[in-house]
C-alpha positions as MATLAB code, in Angstrom:
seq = 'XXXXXXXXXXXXXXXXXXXXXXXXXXXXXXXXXXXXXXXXXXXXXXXXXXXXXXXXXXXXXXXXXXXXXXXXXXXXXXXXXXXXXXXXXXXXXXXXXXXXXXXXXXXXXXXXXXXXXXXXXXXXXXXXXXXXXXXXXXXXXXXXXXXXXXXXXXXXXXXXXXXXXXXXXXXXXXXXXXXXXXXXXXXX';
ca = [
       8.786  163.255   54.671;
       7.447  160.604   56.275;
       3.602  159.839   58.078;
       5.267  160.442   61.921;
       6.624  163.929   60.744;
       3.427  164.423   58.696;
       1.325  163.571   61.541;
       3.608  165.516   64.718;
       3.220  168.558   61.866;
      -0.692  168.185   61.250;
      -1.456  167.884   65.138;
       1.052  170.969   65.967;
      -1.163  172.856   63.562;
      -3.864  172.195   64.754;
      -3.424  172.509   68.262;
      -1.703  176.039   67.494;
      -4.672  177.006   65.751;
      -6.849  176.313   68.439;
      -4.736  178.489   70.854;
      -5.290  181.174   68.747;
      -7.938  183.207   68.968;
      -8.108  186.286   66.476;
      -5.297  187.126   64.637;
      -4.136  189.769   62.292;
      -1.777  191.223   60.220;
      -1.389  194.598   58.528;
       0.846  196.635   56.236;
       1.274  200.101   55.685;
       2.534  201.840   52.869;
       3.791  205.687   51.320;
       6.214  206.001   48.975;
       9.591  205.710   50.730;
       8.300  203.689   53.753;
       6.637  200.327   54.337;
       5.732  198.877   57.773;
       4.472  195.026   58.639;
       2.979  193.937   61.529;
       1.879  190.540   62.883;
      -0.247  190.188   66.206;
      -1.056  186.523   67.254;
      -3.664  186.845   69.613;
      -3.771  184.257   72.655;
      -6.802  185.112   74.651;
      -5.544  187.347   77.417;
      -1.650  187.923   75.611;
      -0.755  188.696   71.832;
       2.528  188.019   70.586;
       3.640  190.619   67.804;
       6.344  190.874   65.342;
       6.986  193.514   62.650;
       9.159  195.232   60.856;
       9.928  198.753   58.722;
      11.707  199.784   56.714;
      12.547  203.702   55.365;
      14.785  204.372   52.414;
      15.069  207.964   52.549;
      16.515  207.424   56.558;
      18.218  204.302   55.531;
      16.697  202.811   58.305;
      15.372  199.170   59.289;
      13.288  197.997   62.429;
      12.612  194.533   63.423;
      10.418  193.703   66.711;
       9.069  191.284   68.336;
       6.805  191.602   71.815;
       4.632  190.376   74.053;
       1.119  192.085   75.346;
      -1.536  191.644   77.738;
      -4.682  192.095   76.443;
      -7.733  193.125   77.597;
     -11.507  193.806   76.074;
     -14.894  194.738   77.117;
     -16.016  191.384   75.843;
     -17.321  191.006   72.114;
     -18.778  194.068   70.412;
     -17.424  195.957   73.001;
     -15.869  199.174   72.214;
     -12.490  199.133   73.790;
      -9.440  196.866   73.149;
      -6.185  197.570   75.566;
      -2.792  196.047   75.089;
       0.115  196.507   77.658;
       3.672  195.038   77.224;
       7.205  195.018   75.914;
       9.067  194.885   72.622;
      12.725  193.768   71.756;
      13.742  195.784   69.113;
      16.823  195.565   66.239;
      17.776  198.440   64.548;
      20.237  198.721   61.250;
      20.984  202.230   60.097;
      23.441  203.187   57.560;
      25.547  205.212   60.449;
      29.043  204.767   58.528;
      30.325  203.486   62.142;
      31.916  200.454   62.678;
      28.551  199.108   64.582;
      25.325  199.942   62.532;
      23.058  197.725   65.118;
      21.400  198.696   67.960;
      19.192  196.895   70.164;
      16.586  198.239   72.692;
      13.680  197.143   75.025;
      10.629  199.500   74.770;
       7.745  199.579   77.038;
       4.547  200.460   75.762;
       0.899  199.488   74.245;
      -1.674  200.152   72.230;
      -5.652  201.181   71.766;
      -8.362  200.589   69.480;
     -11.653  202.208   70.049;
     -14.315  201.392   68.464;
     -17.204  204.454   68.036;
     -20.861  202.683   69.422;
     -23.028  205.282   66.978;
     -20.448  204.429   63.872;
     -19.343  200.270   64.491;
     -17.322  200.509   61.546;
     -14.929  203.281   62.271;
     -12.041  203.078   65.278;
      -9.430  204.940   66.505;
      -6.081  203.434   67.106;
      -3.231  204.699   68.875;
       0.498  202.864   70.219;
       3.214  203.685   71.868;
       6.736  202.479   72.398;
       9.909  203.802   74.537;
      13.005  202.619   75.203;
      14.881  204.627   77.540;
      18.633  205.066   78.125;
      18.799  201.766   80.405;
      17.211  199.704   78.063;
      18.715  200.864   74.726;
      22.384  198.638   74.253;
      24.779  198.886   71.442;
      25.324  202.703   70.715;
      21.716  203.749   71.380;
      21.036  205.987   73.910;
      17.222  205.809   73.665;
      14.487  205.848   71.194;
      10.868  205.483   70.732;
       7.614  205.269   68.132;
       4.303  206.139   68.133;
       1.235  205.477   65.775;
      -2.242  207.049   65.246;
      -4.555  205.778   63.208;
      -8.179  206.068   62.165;
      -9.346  202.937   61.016;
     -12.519  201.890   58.846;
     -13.674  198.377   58.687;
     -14.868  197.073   55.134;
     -15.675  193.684   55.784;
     -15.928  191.680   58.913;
     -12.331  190.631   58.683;
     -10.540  193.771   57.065;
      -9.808  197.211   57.550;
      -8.175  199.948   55.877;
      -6.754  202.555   57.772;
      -5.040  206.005   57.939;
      -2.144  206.726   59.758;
      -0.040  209.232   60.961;
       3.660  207.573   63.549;
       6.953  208.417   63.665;
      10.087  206.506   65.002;
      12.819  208.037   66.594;
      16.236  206.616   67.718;
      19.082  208.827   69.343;
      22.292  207.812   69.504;
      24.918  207.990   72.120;
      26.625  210.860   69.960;
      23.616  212.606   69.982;
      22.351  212.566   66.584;
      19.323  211.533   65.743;
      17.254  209.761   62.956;
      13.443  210.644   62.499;
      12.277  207.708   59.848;
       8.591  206.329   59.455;
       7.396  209.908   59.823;
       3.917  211.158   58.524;
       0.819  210.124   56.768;
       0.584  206.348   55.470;
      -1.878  204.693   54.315;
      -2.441  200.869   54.924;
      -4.284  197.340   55.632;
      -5.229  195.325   58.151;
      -6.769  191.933   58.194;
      -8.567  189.217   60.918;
      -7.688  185.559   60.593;
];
């Protein structure tokens, strides 16, 4: 490689570091699931990405989104994000087509107790309804509660409960992703 592309790749980092303000990633884990999740954080938007996967449902999710964010400055209890998601989803269907696609509306919460800074609640919420789900989806949706406990300034493990739910336009169903995990989350 030579110093121009070394140099256009050294300034692109560092001027997409300096857009970013807080970012973090987190995994969660039980012993037929595991979920990823990305979350670039641009000051008043976050770009997301993720991804899960369930072996007992045979079923994969990709994403990628875009939120508006909003806080009650720093230290301040509540974080709020608003926004969409483009989803692709592979299940093992035995039909010709085993992808679907789908455009869910939704956000998520974190609040942060005053009296306990270390613990927070976190909640999200995604839908994709019948005019928005393509392919042979009819709709689907996922949701995620969590209660979160912060060990160092830049980490938190968590406790989670979610489920994701696609329906098809045959009318069955797949319930993956469901129940208790248990998982990571860090600030960089």
């Amino acid at each position: 490689m030579n110093l121009t592309h070394k140099t256009l790749l050294l300034t692109a980092g560092i001027l997409g570091s300096s857009l970013v303000n807080a970012s973090t990633a987190s995994v969660a884990l039980t012993n037929d699931t595991v979920k990823g999740d990305v979350n670039l954080d641009m000051g008043t938007f976050g770009i997301d990405a993720g991804m899960s996967y369930d072996k007992d449902e045979s079923l994969s999710t990709a994403h990628i989104g875009l939120n508006v964010e909003d806080s009650e400055g720093a230290g301040g209890p509540l974080e709020v994000g608003i926004g969409a998601r483009f989803y692709a989803i592979d299940a093992d269907r035995k039909q010709e087509d085993d992808l679907s696609l789908a455009l869910a509306l939704g956000g998520w919460y974190r609040y942060t107790l005053p009296e306990a800074n270390r613990i927070s609640i976190y909640g999200s919420l995604y839908y994709a309804p019948e005019v928005l789900s393509f392919t042979n989806l009819d709709h689907m949706y996922t949701y995620e509660m969590r209660a979160e406990y912060m060990t160092m300034r830049n980490a938190r493990v968590y406790l989670s409960y979610g489920k994701t739910t696609v329906i098809y336009d045959d009318n069955s169903r797949i319930e993956a992703n469901n129940g208790l995990s248990i998982g990571a989350a860090v600030e960089f």
